[in-house]
PDB file of C-alpha atoms and ligand atoms in Angstrom:
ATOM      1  CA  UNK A   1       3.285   9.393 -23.351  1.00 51.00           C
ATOM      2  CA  UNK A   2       0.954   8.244 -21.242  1.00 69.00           C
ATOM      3  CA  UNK A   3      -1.345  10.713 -19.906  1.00 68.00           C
ATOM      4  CA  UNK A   4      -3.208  10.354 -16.764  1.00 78.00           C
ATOM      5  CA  UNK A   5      -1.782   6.877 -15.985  1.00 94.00           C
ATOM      6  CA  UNK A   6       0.493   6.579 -12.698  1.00 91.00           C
ATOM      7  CA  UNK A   7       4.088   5.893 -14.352  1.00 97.00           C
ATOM      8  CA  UNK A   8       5.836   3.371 -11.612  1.00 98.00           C
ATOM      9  CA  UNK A   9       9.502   1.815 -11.344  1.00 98.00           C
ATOM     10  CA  UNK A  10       9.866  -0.382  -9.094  1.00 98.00           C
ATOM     11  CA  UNK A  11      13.135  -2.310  -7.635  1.00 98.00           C
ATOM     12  CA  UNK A  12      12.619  -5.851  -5.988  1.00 98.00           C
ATOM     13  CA  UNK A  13      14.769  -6.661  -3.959  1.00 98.00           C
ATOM     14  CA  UNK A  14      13.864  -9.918  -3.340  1.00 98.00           C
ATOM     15  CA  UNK A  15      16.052 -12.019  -1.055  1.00 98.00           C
ATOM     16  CA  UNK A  16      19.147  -9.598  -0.946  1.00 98.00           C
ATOM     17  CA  UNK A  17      20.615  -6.973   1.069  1.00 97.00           C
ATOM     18  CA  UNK A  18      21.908  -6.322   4.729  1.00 98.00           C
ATOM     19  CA  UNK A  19      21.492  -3.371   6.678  1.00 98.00           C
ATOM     20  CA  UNK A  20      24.654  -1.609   5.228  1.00 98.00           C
ATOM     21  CA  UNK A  21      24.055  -2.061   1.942  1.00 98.00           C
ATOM     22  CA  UNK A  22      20.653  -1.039   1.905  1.00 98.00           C
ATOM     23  CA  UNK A  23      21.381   2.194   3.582  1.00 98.00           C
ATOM     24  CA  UNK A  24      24.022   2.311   0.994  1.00 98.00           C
ATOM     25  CA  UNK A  25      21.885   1.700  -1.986  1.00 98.00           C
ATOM     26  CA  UNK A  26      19.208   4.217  -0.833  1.00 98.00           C
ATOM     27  CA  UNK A  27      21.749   7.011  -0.162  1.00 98.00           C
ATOM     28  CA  UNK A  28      23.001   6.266  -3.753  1.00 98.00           C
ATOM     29  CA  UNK A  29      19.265   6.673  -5.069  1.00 98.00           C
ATOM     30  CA  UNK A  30      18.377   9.517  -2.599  1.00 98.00           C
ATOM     31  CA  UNK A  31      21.371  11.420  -4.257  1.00 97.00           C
ATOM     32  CA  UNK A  32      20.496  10.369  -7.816  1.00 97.00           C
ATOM     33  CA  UNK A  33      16.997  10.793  -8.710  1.00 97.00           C
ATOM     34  CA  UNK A  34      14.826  13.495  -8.678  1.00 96.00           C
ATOM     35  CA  UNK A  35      11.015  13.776  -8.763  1.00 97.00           C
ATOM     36  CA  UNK A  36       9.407  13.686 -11.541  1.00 95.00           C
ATOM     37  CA  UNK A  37       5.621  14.405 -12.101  1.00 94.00           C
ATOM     38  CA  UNK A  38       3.414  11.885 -12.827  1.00 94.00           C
ATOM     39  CA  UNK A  39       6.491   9.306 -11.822  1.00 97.00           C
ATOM     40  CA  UNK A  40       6.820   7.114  -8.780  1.00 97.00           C
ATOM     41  CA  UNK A  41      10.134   5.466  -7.448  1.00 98.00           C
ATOM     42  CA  UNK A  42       9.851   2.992  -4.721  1.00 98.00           C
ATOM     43  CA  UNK A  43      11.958  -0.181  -3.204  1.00 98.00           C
ATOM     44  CA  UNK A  44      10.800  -3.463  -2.240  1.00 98.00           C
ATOM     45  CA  UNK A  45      12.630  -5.260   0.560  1.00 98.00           C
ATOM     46  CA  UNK A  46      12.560  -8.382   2.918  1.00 98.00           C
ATOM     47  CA  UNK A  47      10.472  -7.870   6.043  1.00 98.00           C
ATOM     48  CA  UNK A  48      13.162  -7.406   8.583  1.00 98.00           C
ATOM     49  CA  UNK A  49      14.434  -4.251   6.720  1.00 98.00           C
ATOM     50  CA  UNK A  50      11.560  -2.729   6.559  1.00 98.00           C
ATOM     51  CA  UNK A  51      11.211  -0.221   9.799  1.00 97.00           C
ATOM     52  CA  UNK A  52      15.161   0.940   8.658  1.00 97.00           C
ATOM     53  CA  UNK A  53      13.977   1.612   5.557  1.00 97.00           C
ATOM     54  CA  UNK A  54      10.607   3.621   6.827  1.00 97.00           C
ATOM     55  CA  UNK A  55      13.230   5.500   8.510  1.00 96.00           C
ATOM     56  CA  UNK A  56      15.529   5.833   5.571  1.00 97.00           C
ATOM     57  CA  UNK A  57      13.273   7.241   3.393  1.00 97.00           C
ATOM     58  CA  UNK A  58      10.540   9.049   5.376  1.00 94.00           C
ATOM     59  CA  UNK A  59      10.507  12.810   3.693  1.00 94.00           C
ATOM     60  CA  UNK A  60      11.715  10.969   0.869  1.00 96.00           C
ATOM     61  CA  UNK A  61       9.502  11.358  -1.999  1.00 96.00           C
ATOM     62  CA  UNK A  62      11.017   7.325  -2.991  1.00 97.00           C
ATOM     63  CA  UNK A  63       8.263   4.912  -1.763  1.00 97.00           C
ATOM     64  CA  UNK A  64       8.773   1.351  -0.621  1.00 98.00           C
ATOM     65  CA  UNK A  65       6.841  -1.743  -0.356  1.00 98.00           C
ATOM     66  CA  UNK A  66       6.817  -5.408   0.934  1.00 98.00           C
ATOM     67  CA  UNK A  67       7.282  -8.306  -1.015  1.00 98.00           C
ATOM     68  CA  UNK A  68       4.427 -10.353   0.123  1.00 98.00           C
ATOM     69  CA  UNK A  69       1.183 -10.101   2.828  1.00 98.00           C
ATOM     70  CA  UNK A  70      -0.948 -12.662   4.390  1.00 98.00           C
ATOM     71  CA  UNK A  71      -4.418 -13.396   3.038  1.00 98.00           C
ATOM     72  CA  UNK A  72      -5.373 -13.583   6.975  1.00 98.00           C
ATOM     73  CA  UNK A  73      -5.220 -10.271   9.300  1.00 97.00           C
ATOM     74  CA  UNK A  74      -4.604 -11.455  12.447  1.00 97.00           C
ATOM     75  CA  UNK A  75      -3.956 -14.644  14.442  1.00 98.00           C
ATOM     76  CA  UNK A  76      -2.455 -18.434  14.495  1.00 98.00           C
ATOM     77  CA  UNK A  77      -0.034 -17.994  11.293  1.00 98.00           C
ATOM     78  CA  UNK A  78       2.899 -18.323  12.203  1.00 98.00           C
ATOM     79  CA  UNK A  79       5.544 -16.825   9.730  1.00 97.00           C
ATOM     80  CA  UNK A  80       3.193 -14.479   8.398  1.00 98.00           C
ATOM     81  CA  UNK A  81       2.961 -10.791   8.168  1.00 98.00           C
ATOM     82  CA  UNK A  82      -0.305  -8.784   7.784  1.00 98.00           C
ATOM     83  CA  UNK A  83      -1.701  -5.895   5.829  1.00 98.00           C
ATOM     84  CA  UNK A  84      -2.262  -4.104   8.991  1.00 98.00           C
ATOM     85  CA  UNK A  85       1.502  -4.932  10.403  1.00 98.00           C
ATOM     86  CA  UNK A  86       2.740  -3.474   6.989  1.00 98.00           C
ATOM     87  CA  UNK A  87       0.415  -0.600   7.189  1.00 97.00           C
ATOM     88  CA  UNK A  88       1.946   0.826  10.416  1.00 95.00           C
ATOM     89  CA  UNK A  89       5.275   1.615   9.147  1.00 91.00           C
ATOM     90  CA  UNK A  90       4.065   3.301   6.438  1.00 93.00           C
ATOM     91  CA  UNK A  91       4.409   0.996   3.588  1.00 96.00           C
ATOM     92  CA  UNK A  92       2.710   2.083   0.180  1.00 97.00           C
ATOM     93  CA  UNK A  93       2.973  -0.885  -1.741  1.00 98.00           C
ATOM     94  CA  UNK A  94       2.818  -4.850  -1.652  1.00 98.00           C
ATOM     95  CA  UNK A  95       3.863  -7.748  -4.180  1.00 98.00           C
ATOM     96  CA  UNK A  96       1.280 -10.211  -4.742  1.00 98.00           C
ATOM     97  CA  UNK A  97       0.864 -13.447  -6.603  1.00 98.00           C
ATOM     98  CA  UNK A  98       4.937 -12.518  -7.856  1.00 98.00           C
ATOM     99  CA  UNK A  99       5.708 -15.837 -10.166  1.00 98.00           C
ATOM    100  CA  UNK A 100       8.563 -17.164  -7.182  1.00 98.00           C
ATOM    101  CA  UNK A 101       5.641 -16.857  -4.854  1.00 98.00           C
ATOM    102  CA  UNK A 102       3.559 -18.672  -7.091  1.00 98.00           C
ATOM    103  CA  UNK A 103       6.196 -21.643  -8.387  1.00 97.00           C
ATOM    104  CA  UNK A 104       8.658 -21.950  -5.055  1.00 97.00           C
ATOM    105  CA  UNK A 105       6.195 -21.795  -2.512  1.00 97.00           C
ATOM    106  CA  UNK A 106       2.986 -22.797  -3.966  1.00 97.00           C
ATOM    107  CA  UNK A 107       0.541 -19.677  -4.820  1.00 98.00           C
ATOM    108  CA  UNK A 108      -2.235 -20.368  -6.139  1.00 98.00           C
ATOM    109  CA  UNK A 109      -4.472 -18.133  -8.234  1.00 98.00           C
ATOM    110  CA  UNK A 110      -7.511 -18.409  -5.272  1.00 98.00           C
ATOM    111  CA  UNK A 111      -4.944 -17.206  -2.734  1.00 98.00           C
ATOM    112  CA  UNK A 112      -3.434 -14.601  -4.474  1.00 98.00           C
ATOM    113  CA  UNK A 113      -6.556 -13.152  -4.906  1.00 98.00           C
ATOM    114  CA  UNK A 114      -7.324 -13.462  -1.136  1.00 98.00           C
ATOM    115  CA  UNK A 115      -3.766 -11.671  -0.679  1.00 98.00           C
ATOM    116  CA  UNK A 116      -4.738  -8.977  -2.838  1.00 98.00           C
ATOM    117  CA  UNK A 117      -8.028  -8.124  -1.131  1.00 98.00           C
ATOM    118  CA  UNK A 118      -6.308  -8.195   1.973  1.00 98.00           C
ATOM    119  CA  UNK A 119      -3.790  -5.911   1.199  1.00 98.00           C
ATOM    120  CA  UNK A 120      -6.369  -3.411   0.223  1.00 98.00           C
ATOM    121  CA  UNK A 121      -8.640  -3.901   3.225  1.00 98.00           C
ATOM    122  CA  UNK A 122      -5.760  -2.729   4.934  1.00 98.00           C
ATOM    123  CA  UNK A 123      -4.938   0.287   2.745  1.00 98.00           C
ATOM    124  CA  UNK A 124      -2.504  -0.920   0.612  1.00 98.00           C
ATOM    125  CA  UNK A 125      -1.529  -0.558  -3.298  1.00 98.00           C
ATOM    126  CA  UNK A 126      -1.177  -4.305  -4.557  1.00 98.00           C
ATOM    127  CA  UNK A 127       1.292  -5.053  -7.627  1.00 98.00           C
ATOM    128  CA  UNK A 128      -0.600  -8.083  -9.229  1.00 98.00           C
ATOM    129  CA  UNK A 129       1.894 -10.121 -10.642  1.00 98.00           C
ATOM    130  CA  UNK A 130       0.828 -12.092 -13.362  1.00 98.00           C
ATOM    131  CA  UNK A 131       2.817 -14.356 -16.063  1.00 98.00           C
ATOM    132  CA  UNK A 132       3.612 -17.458 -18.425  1.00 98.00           C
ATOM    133  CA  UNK A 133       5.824 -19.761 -18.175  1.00 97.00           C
ATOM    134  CA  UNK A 134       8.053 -20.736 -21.167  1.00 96.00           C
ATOM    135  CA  UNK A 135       5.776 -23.902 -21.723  1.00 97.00           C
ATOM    136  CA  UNK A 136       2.767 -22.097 -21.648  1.00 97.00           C
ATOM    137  CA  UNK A 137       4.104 -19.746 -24.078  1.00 97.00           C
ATOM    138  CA  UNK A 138       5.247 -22.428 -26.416  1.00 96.00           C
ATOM    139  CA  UNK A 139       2.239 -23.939 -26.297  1.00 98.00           C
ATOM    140  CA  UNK A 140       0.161 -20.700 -27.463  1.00 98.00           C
ATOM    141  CA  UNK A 141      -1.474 -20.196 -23.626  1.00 98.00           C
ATOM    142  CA  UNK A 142      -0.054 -17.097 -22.598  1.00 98.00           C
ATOM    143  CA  UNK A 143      -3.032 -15.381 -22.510  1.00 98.00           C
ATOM    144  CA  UNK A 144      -5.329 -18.273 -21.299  1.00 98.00           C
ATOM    145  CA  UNK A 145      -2.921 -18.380 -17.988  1.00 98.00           C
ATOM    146  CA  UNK A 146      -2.428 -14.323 -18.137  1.00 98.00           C
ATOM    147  CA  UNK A 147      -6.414 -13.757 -18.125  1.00 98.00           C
ATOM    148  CA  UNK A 148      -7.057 -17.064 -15.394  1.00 98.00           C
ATOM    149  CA  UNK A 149      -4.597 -14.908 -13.297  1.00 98.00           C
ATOM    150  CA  UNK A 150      -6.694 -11.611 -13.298  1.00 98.00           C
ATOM    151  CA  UNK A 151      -9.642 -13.003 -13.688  1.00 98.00           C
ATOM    152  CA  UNK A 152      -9.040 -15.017 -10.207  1.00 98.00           C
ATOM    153  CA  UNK A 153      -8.851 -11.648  -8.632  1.00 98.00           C
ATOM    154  CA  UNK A 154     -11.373  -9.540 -10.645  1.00 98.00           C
ATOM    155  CA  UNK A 155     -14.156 -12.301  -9.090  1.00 98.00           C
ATOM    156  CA  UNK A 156     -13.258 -11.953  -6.062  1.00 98.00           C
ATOM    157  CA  UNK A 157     -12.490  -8.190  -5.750  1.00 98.00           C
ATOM    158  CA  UNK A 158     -14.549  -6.778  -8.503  1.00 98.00           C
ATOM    159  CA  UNK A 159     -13.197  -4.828 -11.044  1.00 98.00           C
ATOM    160  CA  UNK A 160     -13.529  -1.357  -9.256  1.00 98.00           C
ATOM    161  CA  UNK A 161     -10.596  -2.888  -6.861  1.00 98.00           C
ATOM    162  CA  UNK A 162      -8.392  -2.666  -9.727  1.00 98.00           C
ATOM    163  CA  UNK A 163      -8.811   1.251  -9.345  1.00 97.00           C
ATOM    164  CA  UNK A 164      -6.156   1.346  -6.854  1.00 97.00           C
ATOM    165  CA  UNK A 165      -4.179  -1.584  -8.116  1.00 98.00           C
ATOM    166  CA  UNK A 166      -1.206  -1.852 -10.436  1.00 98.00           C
ATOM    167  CA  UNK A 167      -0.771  -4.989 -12.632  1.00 98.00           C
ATOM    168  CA  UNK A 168       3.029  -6.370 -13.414  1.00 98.00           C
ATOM    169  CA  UNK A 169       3.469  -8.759 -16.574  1.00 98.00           C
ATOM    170  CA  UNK A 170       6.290 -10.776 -15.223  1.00 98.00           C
ATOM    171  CA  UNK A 171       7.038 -13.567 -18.156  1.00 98.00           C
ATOM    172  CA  UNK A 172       8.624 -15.899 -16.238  1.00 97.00           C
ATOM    173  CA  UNK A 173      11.107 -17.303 -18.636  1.00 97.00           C
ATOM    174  CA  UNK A 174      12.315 -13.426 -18.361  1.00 96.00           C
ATOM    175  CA  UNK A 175      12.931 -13.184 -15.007  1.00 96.00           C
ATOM    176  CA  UNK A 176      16.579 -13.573 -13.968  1.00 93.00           C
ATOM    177  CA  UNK A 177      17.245 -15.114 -16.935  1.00 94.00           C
ATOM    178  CA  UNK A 178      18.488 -11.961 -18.789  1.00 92.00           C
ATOM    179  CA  UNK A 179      16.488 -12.875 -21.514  1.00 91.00           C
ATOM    180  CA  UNK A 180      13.859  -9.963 -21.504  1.00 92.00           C
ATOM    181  CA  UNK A 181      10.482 -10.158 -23.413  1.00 93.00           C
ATOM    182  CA  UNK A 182      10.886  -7.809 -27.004  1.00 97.00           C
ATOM    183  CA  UNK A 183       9.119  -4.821 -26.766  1.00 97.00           C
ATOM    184  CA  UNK A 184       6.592  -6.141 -29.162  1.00 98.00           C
ATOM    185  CA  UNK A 185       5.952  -9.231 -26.718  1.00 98.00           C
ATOM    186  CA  UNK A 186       5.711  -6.892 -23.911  1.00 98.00           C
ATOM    187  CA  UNK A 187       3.171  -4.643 -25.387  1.00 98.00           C
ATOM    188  CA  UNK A 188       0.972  -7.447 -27.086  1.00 98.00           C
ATOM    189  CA  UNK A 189       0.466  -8.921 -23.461  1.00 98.00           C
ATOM    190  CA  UNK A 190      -0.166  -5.564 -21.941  1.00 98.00           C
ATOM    191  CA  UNK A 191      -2.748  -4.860 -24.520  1.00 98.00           C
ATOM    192  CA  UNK A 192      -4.379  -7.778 -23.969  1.00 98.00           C
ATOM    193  CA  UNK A 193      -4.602  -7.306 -20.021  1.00 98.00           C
ATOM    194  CA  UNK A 194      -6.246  -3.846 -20.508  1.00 98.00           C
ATOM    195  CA  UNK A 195      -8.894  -5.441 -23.247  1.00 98.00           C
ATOM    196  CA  UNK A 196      -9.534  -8.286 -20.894  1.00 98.00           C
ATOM    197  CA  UNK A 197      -9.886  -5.782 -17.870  1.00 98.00           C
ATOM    198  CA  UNK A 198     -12.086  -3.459 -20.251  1.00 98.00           C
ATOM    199  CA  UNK A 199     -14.605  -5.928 -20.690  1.00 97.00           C
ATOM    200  CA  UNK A 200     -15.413  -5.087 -17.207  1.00 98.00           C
ATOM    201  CA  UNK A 201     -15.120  -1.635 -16.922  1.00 98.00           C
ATOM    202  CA  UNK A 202     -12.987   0.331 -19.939  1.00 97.00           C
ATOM    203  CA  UNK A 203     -12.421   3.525 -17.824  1.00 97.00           C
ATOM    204  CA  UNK A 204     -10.700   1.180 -14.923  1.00 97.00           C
ATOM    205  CA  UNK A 205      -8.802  -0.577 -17.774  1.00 97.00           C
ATOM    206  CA  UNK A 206      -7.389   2.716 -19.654  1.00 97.00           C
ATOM    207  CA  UNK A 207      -6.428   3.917 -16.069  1.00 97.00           C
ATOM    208  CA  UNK A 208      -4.646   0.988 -14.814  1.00 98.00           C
ATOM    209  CA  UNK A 209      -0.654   1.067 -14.530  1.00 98.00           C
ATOM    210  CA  UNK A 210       0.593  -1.972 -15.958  1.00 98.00           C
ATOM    211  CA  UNK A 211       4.271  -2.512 -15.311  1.00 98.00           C
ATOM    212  CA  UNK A 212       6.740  -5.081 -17.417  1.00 98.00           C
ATOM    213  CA  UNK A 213       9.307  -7.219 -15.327  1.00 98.00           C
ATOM    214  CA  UNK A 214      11.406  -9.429 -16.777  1.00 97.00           C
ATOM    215  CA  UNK A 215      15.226  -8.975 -17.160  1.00 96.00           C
ATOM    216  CA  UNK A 216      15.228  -5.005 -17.231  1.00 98.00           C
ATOM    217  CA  UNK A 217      18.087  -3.626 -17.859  1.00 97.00           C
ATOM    218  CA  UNK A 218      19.834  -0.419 -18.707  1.00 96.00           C
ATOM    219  CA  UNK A 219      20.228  -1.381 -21.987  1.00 97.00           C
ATOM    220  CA  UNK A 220      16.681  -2.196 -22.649  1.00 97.00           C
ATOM    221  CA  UNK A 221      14.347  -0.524 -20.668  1.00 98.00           C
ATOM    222  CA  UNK A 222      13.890   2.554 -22.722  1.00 97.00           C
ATOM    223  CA  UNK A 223      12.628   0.482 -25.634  1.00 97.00           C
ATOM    224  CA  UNK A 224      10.136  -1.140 -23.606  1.00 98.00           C
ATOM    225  CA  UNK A 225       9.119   1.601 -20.850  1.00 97.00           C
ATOM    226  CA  UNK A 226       7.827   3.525 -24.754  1.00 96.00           C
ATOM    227  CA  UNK A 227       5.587   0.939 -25.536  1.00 97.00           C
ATOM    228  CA  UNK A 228       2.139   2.438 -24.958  1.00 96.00           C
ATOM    229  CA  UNK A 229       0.570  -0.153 -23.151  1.00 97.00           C
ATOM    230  CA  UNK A 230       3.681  -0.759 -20.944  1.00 98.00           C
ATOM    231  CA  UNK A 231       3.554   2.211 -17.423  1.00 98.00           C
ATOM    232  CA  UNK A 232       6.989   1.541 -15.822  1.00 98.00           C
ATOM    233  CA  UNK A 233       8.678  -2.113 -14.829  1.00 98.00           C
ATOM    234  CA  UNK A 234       9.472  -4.229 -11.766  1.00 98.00           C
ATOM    235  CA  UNK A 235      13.058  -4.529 -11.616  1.00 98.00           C
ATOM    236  CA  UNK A 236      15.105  -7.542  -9.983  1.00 98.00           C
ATOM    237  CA  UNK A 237      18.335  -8.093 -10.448  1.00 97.00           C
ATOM    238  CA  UNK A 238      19.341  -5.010 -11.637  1.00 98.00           C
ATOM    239  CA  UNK A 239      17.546  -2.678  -8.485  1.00 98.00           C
ATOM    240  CA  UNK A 240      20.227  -4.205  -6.725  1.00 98.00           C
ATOM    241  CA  UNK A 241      22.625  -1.954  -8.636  1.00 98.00           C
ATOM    242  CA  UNK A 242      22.481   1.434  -7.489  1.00 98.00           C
ATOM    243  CA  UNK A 243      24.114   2.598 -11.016  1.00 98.00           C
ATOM    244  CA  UNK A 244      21.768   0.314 -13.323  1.00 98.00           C
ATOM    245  CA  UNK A 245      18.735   1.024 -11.543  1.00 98.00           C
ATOM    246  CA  UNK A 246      19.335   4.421 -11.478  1.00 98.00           C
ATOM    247  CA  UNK A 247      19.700   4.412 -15.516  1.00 98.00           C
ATOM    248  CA  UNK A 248      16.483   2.345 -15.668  1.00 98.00           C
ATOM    249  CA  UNK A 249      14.797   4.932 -13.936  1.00 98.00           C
ATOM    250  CA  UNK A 250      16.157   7.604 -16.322  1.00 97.00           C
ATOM    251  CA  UNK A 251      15.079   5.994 -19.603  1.00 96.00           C
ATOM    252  CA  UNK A 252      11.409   6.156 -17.336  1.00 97.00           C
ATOM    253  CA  UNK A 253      11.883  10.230 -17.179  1.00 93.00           C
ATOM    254  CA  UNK A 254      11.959  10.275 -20.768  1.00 83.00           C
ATOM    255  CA  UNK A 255       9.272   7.515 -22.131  1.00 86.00           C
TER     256      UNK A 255
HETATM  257  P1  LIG B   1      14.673  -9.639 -12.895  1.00 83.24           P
HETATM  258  O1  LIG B   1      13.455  -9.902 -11.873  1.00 83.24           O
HETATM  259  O2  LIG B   1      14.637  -8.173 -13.247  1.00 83.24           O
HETATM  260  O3  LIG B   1      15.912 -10.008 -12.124  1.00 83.24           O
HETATM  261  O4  LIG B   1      14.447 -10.501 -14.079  1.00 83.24           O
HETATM  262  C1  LIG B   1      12.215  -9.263 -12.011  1.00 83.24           C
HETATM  263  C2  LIG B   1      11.292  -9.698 -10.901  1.00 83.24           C
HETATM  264  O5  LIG B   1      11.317 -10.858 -10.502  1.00 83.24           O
HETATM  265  O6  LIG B   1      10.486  -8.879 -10.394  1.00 83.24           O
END
């Protein structure tokens, strides 16, 4: 159990969807989960579907979010979407720094941290998304490129941003490759995010929600939504899948 921690699951979307089978999707999660204390539920879709899904799920007690935010608020960017666009339809949540961001389109640690900030000046929960690749792994620097990641935000922000933050481990040999991290993995990485966010304050670090993504499935997520350093998960492929998501969020209930 994890007392006093906000519990999180989390579907990305990422570049999926159309109007009818969103609606469909979120009917099919409307009708099949329930609220649960201490347990939040939300969706992350591409911008255009964003006002439908507002609609869709206002009174709904199943947030959503965006999958990315400018690092600017206003002006000459075309492409980009601010914090303070977001913020109007009612969005909870953004992505940052998510490891597709990071390798397809060039992220890098300095503006991922200016995303974050951003997305909190303009009253919104960031999802840090943070992760090794399978070379860094192999070569022992998992958490040399996991603690460059936070700490890239923690100077900029401070660590008492992080009290209204969530962090997501994202391996990214897991993601999409259905090759999840083991629970053990998972946990040994979470534990090391919350002692290298402790040295900085240990009350923001035992607080923090700190979700796994990586290749959750049905069939795995109970194992490693236990672990006691591991608050929920960010779910691709299978939030797509109103049945498997649905079962992911279930093993949640119980962990
Ligand atoms: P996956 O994606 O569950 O399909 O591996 C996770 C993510 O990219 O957030």
């Amino acid at each position: 159990m994890k007392v006093g921690r906000r519990r999180l699951v989390a579907g990305n979307w990422k570049m999926n969807g159309s109007l009818a089978a969103n609606e469909r999707l979120l009917d099919a999660l409307k009708a099949g989960l329930k609220p649960v204390a201490g347990l939040e539920f939300a969706v992350f879709a591409p911008f255009p579907y964003l006002a439908a899904i507002s609609s869709l799920l206002s009174g709904s007690f199943i947030g959503w979010g965006a999958q990315d935010v400018s690092e600017h608020d206003v002006g000459a960017y075309t492409g980009e979407v601010s914090g303070s666009m977001l913020r109007e339809f009612g969005c909870r949540y953004v992505l940052v720094g998510h490891s597709e961001r990071r390798q397809l389109f060039g992220e890098v640690d300095m503006q991922v941290a200016a995303k974050f900030a951003a997305a909190q000046r303009h009253g919104l929960i960031p999802i840090l998304c943070v992760g090794e690749t399978l070379e860094q792994r192999e070569l022992g620097a998992t958490e040399v490129v996991v603690g460059r990641q936070l700490d890239a935000v923690l100077d900029l922000t401070g660590i008492v941003a992080l009290k209204n933050a969530v962090v997501a481990y994202e391996p990214v040999w897991a993601i999409g490759t259905g090759k999840n991290a083991s629970p053990d993995q998972a946990q040994a990485v979470h534990a090391f995010i919350r002692e290298r966010l402790a040295l900085r304050s240990k009350e923001i670090a035992d607080a923090v929600t700190l979700l796994y993504g990586g290749s959750v499935k049905a069939s795995n997520a109970a194992e490693l939504f236990t672990q006691p350093d591991v608050d929920g998960g960010l779910i691709g492929g299978a939030s797509l899948i109103a049945d498997d998501f649905l079962a992911i969020c279930k093993s949640a209930e119980n962990a």
